[in-house]
Structures are given as C-alpha cells and as structure tokens.
Amino acid sequence: SRESHLQAWVSCWDSAEQPARLGIERLRADVWDMPLRPDIVHRCVLSQLAARRTVRGAGKRRSEVRGGGRKPRPQKGTGRSRQGSIRAPHYRGGGVAHPRMPRDWSFSLPKKVVAHGVRVALSDKYRRGALVVVEQTELAEGKTQLLTEKLSHLGLSFDQNQNSGHKVLIVGSNSHENAAQAACKLASQNIPWVDMVHAANCSVLKLVTHSVLLIGKDGLRDLEARFDQQAVPPGTLPMRTWPPGAVLREYHARQGVGTEAAGQAQ
C-alpha cells in the first residue's frame, strides 16, 4: 500500500560519534503524501501576509482638522466665491480629501483550506528530502552554541556572508511545560536562520520560507493529530441522532402527555 512506503529515518543529533540513524518512523499518508497544489499554498501565504499588513500613519479629513467651524465670510454681498470652512481640502492647512486611513487587509480562509495547505507543504518537504526526524527537540540548557553544534551533527549550517545554506524550522510538541523544549526555543531565538514553533502553530508561511523541517517524535505525533478527522474540538459534544418519532415522544414525555396521546398525535 501507499502508506507502507511512507517512512522516515530517525536521525541522531546528540553527537557525531553516535550512529547517524537510530530507527525508522512511520508517517501518515494523508499528511505526508498529498499531491502538489500551488494554488492552495498561494492562497494560504497571501492570507498570512495580508494579516500582517498594516497602514503606517493616517491623515485627517476636513471634519477631523482642528478649527474651521465658523463660516469665513458671508454667503452673499462680497462678490467672492462661497466658502463654508477654512479647513476644506483646497485650503492650506485644511483636511485631506482622501487620506490614508487604518485598514484591515486580512481575509479569512476556510479551515479545511488552511489544513490542506499545511499538508501540501509538509508533503513537499517529505518529497524533497527536507524532513529530518530526531528523537526529541530538547536541550539541557538554552545555549545558542549547543544548538548550533547539534545542527552541525546533522549537516545543517548557514553562511550569512554568502547567503547560502539551510534555513531550519524546528517543530516541537504542543507541551508548554517542557523545560528542555523551552530551552531549545530560547537557544533558537539568537540564530537568524533557525526558527522554532509548536506543532499547533506550524503554518504554510513558516514551511515555505524554511528549507529544512526538523521535528521530534512528540512533535510529529502532535502535528499529525491536527489533521485527525475524528477529533472533536474541546468544549463541544457529538451530534445526537434521533430515530423516527423519537423527538415527538421526548417532547410529550417532558410535557407530561400520556403515551396513548403521543401515539395518536403521530
């Protein structure tokens, strides 16, 4: 089957002396073997970039400029044109006719489209050989040098002068109480070519702007659980199904109507 071929090596990043391969991890086909859809990825990237977009500065309309409440001269009798305010757009110091104003550029996408875009981006990483699975994305202490050494054991580096190398996206588990994972997050903040996110925050924009996806086993399970079709959102109950006539019988039972009357009503 297709799913039997979806496997990834579990690499070792603790030391260069240890074996480079520690085992094999099975991957879900519905997450890592999706056909390429550039249109879906493009829509997701545009949505995220539009949400970041802001308008810096704003002008004032004629009603927002201070002053100009009094009519500058009488309507008739002067032989000059009619003027109602000295803060009109054609006056010096007046308001702007069409100023730049704060605007919300964001637009939403259906949740299924966003989830599809993430799966397409993940599948592209797998097909390109840019998926690196390790035992765990944890560090003993939040030191930048320690994280850089571990990445070098995997052959990952970046030359800022030549602007060439690997841009690494580390995906951790959704646990916010893991101190060792928090140390890895802290160490990555001082490396320009490394970024770390939780599995729940792994987005299409993050995936397409990084060349390598580094993920631990816990993060891999949490990432695949995002696309579980049977998962029920927290705080919701599954839909209750009613057999024919059960709704009416339930209603009459709550109203205190006898079963005979309920049967006649049916």
PDB file of C-alpha atoms in Angstrom:
ATOM      1  CA  SER A   1       0.000   0.000   0.000  1.00  0.00           C
ATOM      2  CA  ARG A   2       0.998   3.638  -0.308  1.00  0.00           C
ATOM      3  CA  GLU A   3       1.090   4.083   3.447  1.00  0.00           C
ATOM      4  CA  SER A   4       3.661   1.304   3.906  1.00  0.00           C
ATOM      5  CA  HIS A   5       6.184   3.289   1.856  1.00  0.00           C
ATOM      6  CA  LEU A   6       5.857   6.450   3.978  1.00  0.00           C
ATOM      7  CA  GLN A   7       8.751   6.149   6.367  1.00  0.00           C
ATOM      8  CA  ALA A   8      11.411   8.497   7.641  1.00  0.00           C
ATOM      9  CA  TRP A   9      14.774   7.904   9.252  1.00  0.00           C
ATOM     10  CA  VAL A  10      15.153   8.936  12.886  1.00  0.00           C
ATOM     11  CA  SER A  11      18.458  10.798  12.943  1.00  0.00           C
ATOM     12  CA  CYS A  12      20.792  11.441  15.850  1.00  0.00           C
ATOM     13  CA  TRP A  13      21.865  14.992  16.604  1.00  0.00           C
ATOM     14  CA  ASP A  14      23.398  14.447  20.055  1.00  0.00           C
ATOM     15  CA  SER A  15      26.919  13.540  18.959  1.00  0.00           C
ATOM     16  CA  ALA A  16      28.842  12.964  15.769  1.00  0.00           C
ATOM     17  CA  GLU A  17      30.303   9.688  17.155  1.00  0.00           C
ATOM     18  CA  GLN A  18      26.892   8.037  17.578  1.00  0.00           C
ATOM     19  CA  PRO A  19      25.154   6.255  14.660  1.00  0.00           C
ATOM     20  CA  ALA A  20      23.524   8.704  12.274  1.00  0.00           C
ATOM     21  CA  ARG A  21      20.382   6.545  12.037  1.00  0.00           C
ATOM     22  CA  LEU A  22      18.541   5.426  15.155  1.00  0.00           C
ATOM     23  CA  GLY A  23      15.459   3.872  13.596  1.00  0.00           C
ATOM     24  CA  ILE A  24      12.519   4.357  11.267  1.00  0.00           C
ATOM     25  CA  GLU A  25       9.354   6.362  11.950  1.00  0.00           C
ATOM     26  CA  ARG A  26       6.111   5.662  10.094  1.00  0.00           C
ATOM     27  CA  LEU A  27       4.280   8.616   8.555  1.00  0.00           C
ATOM     28  CA  ARG A  28       0.627   9.076   7.714  1.00  0.00           C
ATOM     29  CA  ALA A  29      -0.118   9.129   4.003  1.00  0.00           C
ATOM     30  CA  ASP A  30      -2.960  11.646   4.364  1.00  0.00           C
ATOM     31  CA  VAL A  31      -0.483  14.170   5.812  1.00  0.00           C
ATOM     32  CA  TRP A  32       2.828  13.500   4.051  1.00  0.00           C
ATOM     33  CA  ASP A  33       1.725  12.203   0.641  1.00  0.00           C
ATOM     34  CA  MET A  34      -0.619  14.879  -0.650  1.00  0.00           C
ATOM     35  CA  PRO A  35      -0.432  15.961  -4.313  1.00  0.00           C
ATOM     36  CA  LEU A  36       1.176  19.315  -5.002  1.00  0.00           C
ATOM     37  CA  ARG A  37      -1.320  22.199  -5.058  1.00  0.00           C
ATOM     38  CA  PRO A  38       0.482  25.520  -5.635  1.00  0.00           C
ATOM     39  CA  ASP A  39      -2.849  27.350  -5.765  1.00  0.00           C
ATOM     40  CA  ILE A  40      -3.788  26.251  -2.241  1.00  0.00           C
ATOM     41  CA  VAL A  41      -0.344  27.147  -0.893  1.00  0.00           C
ATOM     42  CA  HIS A  42      -0.502  30.535  -2.619  1.00  0.00           C
ATOM     43  CA  ARG A  43      -3.876  31.361  -1.069  1.00  0.00           C
ATOM     44  CA  CYS A  44      -2.646  30.432   2.406  1.00  0.00           C
ATOM     45  CA  VAL A  45       0.522  32.526   2.061  1.00  0.00           C
ATOM     46  CA  LEU A  46      -1.445  35.540   0.810  1.00  0.00           C
ATOM     47  CA  SER A  47      -3.839  35.226   3.744  1.00  0.00           C
ATOM     48  CA  GLN A  48      -0.994  35.220   6.273  1.00  0.00           C
ATOM     49  CA  LEU A  49       0.827  38.122   4.619  1.00  0.00           C
ATOM     50  CA  ALA A  50      -2.383  40.148   4.432  1.00  0.00           C
ATOM     51  CA  ALA A  51      -2.960  39.614   8.150  1.00  0.00           C
ATOM     52  CA  ARG A  52       0.479  41.148   8.820  1.00  0.00           C
ATOM     53  CA  ARG A  53      -0.112  44.165   6.606  1.00  0.00           C
ATOM     54  CA  THR A  54      -0.680  47.483   8.362  1.00  0.00           C
ATOM     55  CA  VAL A  55      -1.054  51.129   7.322  1.00  0.00           C
ATOM     56  CA  ARG A  56       1.514  53.367   8.990  1.00  0.00           C
ATOM     57  CA  GLY A  57       0.231  56.861   9.658  1.00  0.00           C
ATOM     58  CA  ALA A  58      -3.138  58.358   8.853  1.00  0.00           C
ATOM     59  CA  GLY A  59      -4.307  61.730   7.547  1.00  0.00           C
ATOM     60  CA  LYS A  60      -7.193  63.879   8.748  1.00  0.00           C
ATOM     61  CA  ARG A  61     -10.354  64.686   6.895  1.00  0.00           C
ATOM     62  CA  ARG A  62     -11.868  68.174   6.952  1.00  0.00           C
ATOM     63  CA  SER A  63     -14.129  67.200   9.852  1.00  0.00           C
ATOM     64  CA  GLU A  64     -11.155  65.987  11.914  1.00  0.00           C
ATOM     65  CA  VAL A  65      -8.869  69.029  11.489  1.00  0.00           C
ATOM     66  CA  ARG A  66      -8.923  71.470  14.369  1.00  0.00           C
ATOM     67  CA  GLY A  67     -10.699  74.753  13.651  1.00  0.00           C
ATOM     68  CA  GLY A  68     -12.737  75.840  10.658  1.00  0.00           C
ATOM     69  CA  GLY A  69     -16.097  75.778  12.375  1.00  0.00           C
ATOM     70  CA  ARG A  70     -17.020  79.391  11.514  1.00  0.00           C
ATOM     71  CA  LYS A  71     -18.002  80.442   8.024  1.00  0.00           C
ATOM     72  CA  PRO A  72     -15.069  82.587   6.784  1.00  0.00           C
ATOM     73  CA  ARG A  73     -17.251  85.228   5.033  1.00  0.00           C
ATOM     74  CA  PRO A  74     -20.918  85.881   4.299  1.00  0.00           C
ATOM     75  CA  GLN A  75     -22.644  83.856   1.641  1.00  0.00           C
ATOM     76  CA  LYS A  76     -23.611  86.956  -0.373  1.00  0.00           C
ATOM     77  CA  GLY A  77     -22.550  90.548  -0.760  1.00  0.00           C
ATOM     78  CA  THR A  78     -18.791  90.207  -1.138  1.00  0.00           C
ATOM     79  CA  GLY A  79     -18.671  89.227  -4.789  1.00  0.00           C
ATOM     80  CA  ARG A  80     -16.369  86.362  -3.976  1.00  0.00           C
ATOM     81  CA  SER A  81     -16.969  82.614  -4.078  1.00  0.00           C
ATOM     82  CA  ARG A  82     -18.987  80.797  -1.467  1.00  0.00           C
ATOM     83  CA  GLN A  83     -16.902  79.265   1.309  1.00  0.00           C
ATOM     84  CA  GLY A  84     -18.103  77.308   4.310  1.00  0.00           C
ATOM     85  CA  SER A  85     -14.875  76.443   6.140  1.00  0.00           C
ATOM     86  CA  ILE A  86     -11.169  77.279   6.041  1.00  0.00           C
ATOM     87  CA  ARG A  87     -10.397  73.603   6.626  1.00  0.00           C
ATOM     88  CA  ALA A  88     -11.676  72.427   3.242  1.00  0.00           C
ATOM     89  CA  PRO A  89      -9.192  70.299   1.216  1.00  0.00           C
ATOM     90  CA  HIS A  90      -8.342  73.146  -1.177  1.00  0.00           C
ATOM     91  CA  TYR A  91      -7.224  75.410   1.707  1.00  0.00           C
ATOM     92  CA  ARG A  92      -3.713  75.449   3.063  1.00  0.00           C
ATOM     93  CA  GLY A  93      -3.857  73.692   6.439  1.00  0.00           C
ATOM     94  CA  GLY A  94      -7.145  72.053   5.550  1.00  0.00           C
ATOM     95  CA  GLY A  95      -8.095  68.411   5.695  1.00  0.00           C
ATOM     96  CA  VAL A  96      -7.080  65.805   3.151  1.00  0.00           C
ATOM     97  CA  ALA A  97      -9.717  64.779   0.644  1.00  0.00           C
ATOM     98  CA  HIS A  98      -8.758  61.079   0.558  1.00  0.00           C
ATOM     99  CA  PRO A  99      -6.278  60.442   3.385  1.00  0.00           C
ATOM    100  CA  ARG A 100      -4.588  57.184   4.242  1.00  0.00           C
ATOM    101  CA  MET A 101      -6.613  55.539   6.977  1.00  0.00           C
ATOM    102  CA  PRO A 102      -6.092  52.410   9.091  1.00  0.00           C
ATOM    103  CA  ARG A 103      -7.439  49.430   7.211  1.00  0.00           C
ATOM    104  CA  ASP A 104      -7.822  45.749   7.897  1.00  0.00           C
ATOM    105  CA  TRP A 105      -6.313  43.894   4.945  1.00  0.00           C
ATOM    106  CA  SER A 106      -6.806  40.432   6.396  1.00  0.00           C
ATOM    107  CA  PHE A 107      -9.171  37.909   4.905  1.00  0.00           C
ATOM    108  CA  SER A 108     -10.100  34.526   6.272  1.00  0.00           C
ATOM    109  CA  LEU A 109      -9.919  31.155   4.587  1.00  0.00           C
ATOM    110  CA  PRO A 110     -11.956  28.039   5.365  1.00  0.00           C
ATOM    111  CA  LYS A 111     -10.313  25.861   7.977  1.00  0.00           C
ATOM    112  CA  LYS A 112     -10.205  22.919   5.595  1.00  0.00           C
ATOM    113  CA  VAL A 113      -8.345  25.002   3.011  1.00  0.00           C
ATOM    114  CA  VAL A 114      -5.734  26.052   5.589  1.00  0.00           C
ATOM    115  CA  ALA A 115      -5.332  22.460   6.788  1.00  0.00           C
ATOM    116  CA  HIS A 116      -4.996  21.298   3.183  1.00  0.00           C
ATOM    117  CA  GLY A 117      -2.312  23.910   2.546  1.00  0.00           C
ATOM    118  CA  VAL A 118      -0.280  22.757   5.555  1.00  0.00           C
ATOM    119  CA  ARG A 119      -0.484  19.126   4.444  1.00  0.00           C
ATOM    120  CA  VAL A 120       0.584  20.051   0.901  1.00  0.00           C
ATOM    121  CA  ALA A 121       3.588  21.987   2.258  1.00  0.00           C
ATOM    122  CA  LEU A 122       4.528  19.089   4.552  1.00  0.00           C
ATOM    123  CA  SER A 123       4.264  16.612   1.676  1.00  0.00           C
ATOM    124  CA  ASP A 124       6.530  18.798  -0.443  1.00  0.00           C
ATOM    125  CA  LYS A 125       9.145  18.799   2.320  1.00  0.00           C
ATOM    126  CA  TYR A 126       8.973  14.996   2.501  1.00  0.00           C
ATOM    127  CA  ARG A 127       9.307  14.538  -1.263  1.00  0.00           C
ATOM    128  CA  ARG A 128      12.285  16.909  -1.421  1.00  0.00           C
ATOM    129  CA  GLY A 129      14.094  15.014   1.343  1.00  0.00           C
ATOM    130  CA  ALA A 130      13.981  18.097   3.569  1.00  0.00           C
ATOM    131  CA  LEU A 131      12.330  16.309   6.516  1.00  0.00           C
ATOM    132  CA  VAL A 132      14.643  15.463   9.428  1.00  0.00           C
ATOM    133  CA  VAL A 133      13.189  13.459  12.320  1.00  0.00           C
ATOM    134  CA  VAL A 134      15.032  13.254  15.656  1.00  0.00           C
ATOM    135  CA  GLU A 135      14.183  11.614  18.948  1.00  0.00           C
ATOM    136  CA  GLN A 136      13.334  14.874  20.690  1.00  0.00           C
ATOM    137  CA  THR A 137      13.859  18.591  20.138  1.00  0.00           C
ATOM    138  CA  GLU A 138      15.186  19.303  23.607  1.00  0.00           C
ATOM    139  CA  LEU A 139      18.315  20.891  25.066  1.00  0.00           C
ATOM    140  CA  ALA A 140      19.861  20.649  28.503  1.00  0.00           C
ATOM    141  CA  GLU A 141      20.277  24.445  28.582  1.00  0.00           C
ATOM    142  CA  GLY A 142      19.277  27.307  26.338  1.00  0.00           C
ATOM    143  CA  LYS A 143      22.693  27.953  24.782  1.00  0.00           C
ATOM    144  CA  THR A 144      22.997  29.052  21.172  1.00  0.00           C
ATOM    145  CA  GLN A 145      26.336  27.273  20.751  1.00  0.00           C
ATOM    146  CA  LEU A 146      24.834  23.991  21.948  1.00  0.00           C
ATOM    147  CA  LEU A 147      22.024  24.152  19.401  1.00  0.00           C
ATOM    148  CA  THR A 148      24.433  25.115  16.617  1.00  0.00           C
ATOM    149  CA  GLU A 149      26.605  22.094  17.410  1.00  0.00           C
ATOM    150  CA  LYS A 150      23.625  19.744  17.336  1.00  0.00           C
ATOM    151  CA  LEU A 151      22.540  21.119  13.975  1.00  0.00           C
ATOM    152  CA  SER A 152      26.068  20.699  12.625  1.00  0.00           C
ATOM    153  CA  HIS A 153      25.900  16.994  13.534  1.00  0.00           C
ATOM    154  CA  LEU A 154      23.010  16.781  11.067  1.00  0.00           C
ATOM    155  CA  GLY A 155      24.958  18.693   8.426  1.00  0.00           C
ATOM    156  CA  LEU A 156      22.823  21.830   8.794  1.00  0.00           C
ATOM    157  CA  SER A 157      24.521  25.224   8.621  1.00  0.00           C
ATOM    158  CA  PHE A 158      24.126  28.630   7.015  1.00  0.00           C
ATOM    159  CA  ASP A 159      26.669  31.101   5.627  1.00  0.00           C
ATOM    160  CA  GLN A 160      25.313  34.614   6.158  1.00  0.00           C
ATOM    161  CA  ASN A 161      28.041  36.209   4.041  1.00  0.00           C
ATOM    162  CA  GLN A 162      27.205  34.077   1.012  1.00  0.00           C
ATOM    163  CA  ASN A 163      23.509  33.895   1.950  1.00  0.00           C
ATOM    164  CA  SER A 164      23.560  30.171   1.297  1.00  0.00           C
ATOM    165  CA  GLY A 165      22.878  27.103   3.381  1.00  0.00           C
ATOM    166  CA  HIS A 166      19.922  25.759   5.292  1.00  0.00           C
ATOM    167  CA  LYS A 167      17.114  27.671   6.938  1.00  0.00           C
ATOM    168  CA  VAL A 168      15.791  25.324   9.593  1.00  0.00           C
ATOM    169  CA  LEU A 169      12.286  25.204  11.037  1.00  0.00           C
ATOM    170  CA  ILE A 170      12.155  23.216  14.280  1.00  0.00           C
ATOM    171  CA  VAL A 171       8.710  21.903  15.199  1.00  0.00           C
ATOM    172  CA  GLY A 172       8.249  20.925  18.832  1.00  0.00           C
ATOM    173  CA  SER A 173       5.383  19.315  20.666  1.00  0.00           C
ATOM    174  CA  ASN A 174       2.404  21.279  21.935  1.00  0.00           C
ATOM    175  CA  SER A 175       3.555  20.942  25.543  1.00  0.00           C
ATOM    176  CA  HIS A 176       4.228  24.363  27.082  1.00  0.00           C
ATOM    177  CA  GLU A 177       5.544  22.872  30.346  1.00  0.00           C
ATOM    178  CA  ASN A 178       8.563  21.078  28.874  1.00  0.00           C
ATOM    179  CA  ALA A 179      11.582  22.957  30.220  1.00  0.00           C
ATOM    180  CA  ALA A 180      14.046  21.221  27.886  1.00  0.00           C
ATOM    181  CA  GLN A 181      11.982  22.161  24.850  1.00  0.00           C
ATOM    182  CA  ALA A 182      11.686  25.734  26.133  1.00  0.00           C
ATOM    183  CA  ALA A 183      15.491  25.809  26.349  1.00  0.00           C
ATOM    184  CA  CYS A 184      15.692  24.810  22.675  1.00  0.00           C
ATOM    185  CA  LYS A 185      13.251  27.588  21.817  1.00  0.00           C
ATOM    186  CA  LEU A 186      15.374  30.082  23.748  1.00  0.00           C
ATOM    187  CA  ALA A 187      18.560  28.963  22.006  1.00  0.00           C
ATOM    188  CA  SER A 188      16.981  29.286  18.551  1.00  0.00           C
ATOM    189  CA  GLN A 189      15.998  32.918  19.095  1.00  0.00           C
ATOM    190  CA  ASN A 190      19.611  34.056  18.688  1.00  0.00           C
ATOM    191  CA  ILE A 191      20.186  32.188  15.406  1.00  0.00           C
ATOM    192  CA  PRO A 192      18.856  34.105  12.376  1.00  0.00           C
ATOM    193  CA  TRP A 193      18.482  31.006  10.185  1.00  0.00           C
ATOM    194  CA  VAL A 194      16.665  28.887  12.789  1.00  0.00           C
ATOM    195  CA  ASP A 195      13.082  29.237  13.957  1.00  0.00           C
ATOM    196  CA  MET A 196      11.097  27.034  16.330  1.00  0.00           C
ATOM    197  CA  VAL A 197       7.332  26.716  16.670  1.00  0.00           C
ATOM    198  CA  HIS A 198       4.882  24.391  18.340  1.00  0.00           C
ATOM    199  CA  ALA A 199       3.109  21.810  16.202  1.00  0.00           C
ATOM    200  CA  ALA A 200      -0.170  23.693  16.575  1.00  0.00           C
ATOM    201  CA  ASN A 201       1.447  26.864  15.153  1.00  0.00           C
ATOM    202  CA  CYS A 202       3.145  25.271  12.153  1.00  0.00           C
ATOM    203  CA  SER A 203       1.828  27.307   9.218  1.00  0.00           C
ATOM    204  CA  VAL A 204       2.221  27.304   5.452  1.00  0.00           C
ATOM    205  CA  LEU A 205       4.264  30.520   5.510  1.00  0.00           C
ATOM    206  CA  LYS A 206       6.721  29.026   8.001  1.00  0.00           C
ATOM    207  CA  LEU A 207       7.118  25.906   5.891  1.00  0.00           C
ATOM    208  CA  VAL A 208       7.698  27.633   2.559  1.00  0.00           C
ATOM    209  CA  THR A 209      10.210  30.139   3.990  1.00  0.00           C
ATOM    210  CA  HIS A 210      12.436  27.425   5.513  1.00  0.00           C
ATOM    211  CA  SER A 211      14.359  24.851   3.511  1.00  0.00           C
ATOM    212  CA  VAL A 212      14.576  22.126   6.186  1.00  0.00           C
ATOM    213  CA  LEU A 213      11.928  20.830   8.590  1.00  0.00           C
ATOM    214  CA  LEU A 214      13.376  19.403  11.819  1.00  0.00           C
ATOM    215  CA  ILE A 215      10.871  17.647  14.051  1.00  0.00           C
ATOM    216  CA  GLY A 216      10.917  15.334  17.055  1.00  0.00           C
ATOM    217  CA  LYS A 217       8.778  12.265  17.606  1.00  0.00           C
ATOM    218  CA  ASP A 218       6.451  14.065  20.027  1.00  0.00           C
ATOM    219  CA  GLY A 219       6.081  16.988  17.656  1.00  0.00           C
ATOM    220  CA  LEU A 220       5.425  14.588  14.778  1.00  0.00           C
ATOM    221  CA  ARG A 221       2.553  12.949  16.644  1.00  0.00           C
ATOM    222  CA  ASP A 222       1.061  16.315  17.645  1.00  0.00           C
ATOM    223  CA  LEU A 223       1.412  17.612  14.088  1.00  0.00           C
ATOM    224  CA  GLU A 224      -0.373  14.608  12.596  1.00  0.00           C
ATOM    225  CA  ALA A 225      -3.078  14.826  15.268  1.00  0.00           C
ATOM    226  CA  ARG A 226      -4.044  18.259  13.892  1.00  0.00           C
ATOM    227  CA  PHE A 227      -5.486  16.542  10.842  1.00  0.00           C
ATOM    228  CA  ASP A 228      -7.342  13.772  12.627  1.00  0.00           C
ATOM    229  CA  GLN A 229     -10.791  13.615  11.022  1.00  0.00           C
ATOM    230  CA  GLN A 230     -12.367  12.021  14.100  1.00  0.00           C
ATOM    231  CA  ALA A 231     -11.125  14.595  16.590  1.00  0.00           C
ATOM    232  CA  VAL A 232     -13.855  16.510  18.461  1.00  0.00           C
ATOM    233  CA  PRO A 233     -12.976  20.139  19.303  1.00  0.00           C
ATOM    234  CA  PRO A 234     -12.732  20.895  23.035  1.00  0.00           C
ATOM    235  CA  GLY A 235     -15.945  22.086  24.640  1.00  0.00           C
ATOM    236  CA  THR A 236     -18.211  20.525  22.014  1.00  0.00           C
ATOM    237  CA  LEU A 237     -20.381  17.426  22.097  1.00  0.00           C
ATOM    238  CA  PRO A 238     -21.003  14.966  19.277  1.00  0.00           C
ATOM    239  CA  MET A 239     -24.265  15.448  17.410  1.00  0.00           C
ATOM    240  CA  ARG A 240     -27.126  13.369  18.789  1.00  0.00           C
ATOM    241  CA  THR A 241     -29.119  11.316  16.304  1.00  0.00           C
ATOM    242  CA  TRP A 242     -32.833  10.688  16.791  1.00  0.00           C
ATOM    243  CA  PRO A 243     -34.767   7.721  15.363  1.00  0.00           C
ATOM    244  CA  PRO A 244     -38.108   8.407  13.614  1.00  0.00           C
ATOM    245  CA  GLY A 245     -40.760   9.607  16.068  1.00  0.00           C
ATOM    246  CA  ALA A 246     -38.349   9.869  18.993  1.00  0.00           C
ATOM    247  CA  VAL A 247     -38.341  13.684  19.047  1.00  0.00           C
ATOM    248  CA  LEU A 248     -42.123  13.858  19.398  1.00  0.00           C
ATOM    249  CA  ARG A 249     -42.185  11.179  22.101  1.00  0.00           C
ATOM    250  CA  GLU A 250     -39.463  13.023  24.012  1.00  0.00           C
ATOM    251  CA  TYR A 251     -41.424  16.265  23.766  1.00  0.00           C
ATOM    252  CA  HIS A 252     -44.666  14.707  25.041  1.00  0.00           C
ATOM    253  CA  ALA A 253     -42.800  12.962  27.838  1.00  0.00           C
ATOM    254  CA  ARG A 254     -41.435  16.280  29.072  1.00  0.00           C
ATOM    255  CA  GLN A 255     -44.852  17.915  28.789  1.00  0.00           C
ATOM    256  CA  GLY A 256     -46.477  15.132  30.826  1.00  0.00           C
ATOM    257  CA  VAL A 257     -48.668  13.857  27.999  1.00  0.00           C
ATOM    258  CA  GLY A 258     -49.568  10.156  28.129  1.00  0.00           C
ATOM    259  CA  THR A 259     -48.116   7.665  25.751  1.00  0.00           C
ATOM    260  CA  GLU A 260     -51.529   6.979  24.207  1.00  0.00           C
ATOM    261  CA  ALA A 261     -51.998  10.655  23.318  1.00  0.00           C
ATOM    262  CA  ALA A 262     -48.471  10.747  21.937  1.00  0.00           C
ATOM    263  CA  GLY A 263     -49.224   7.732  19.775  1.00  0.00           C
ATOM    264  CA  GLN A 264     -52.412   9.332  18.470  1.00  0.00           C
ATOM    265  CA  ALA A 265     -50.522  12.523  17.667  1.00  0.00           C
ATOM    266  CA  GLN A 266     -48.164  10.539  15.490  1.00  0.00           C
TER     267      GLN A 266
END
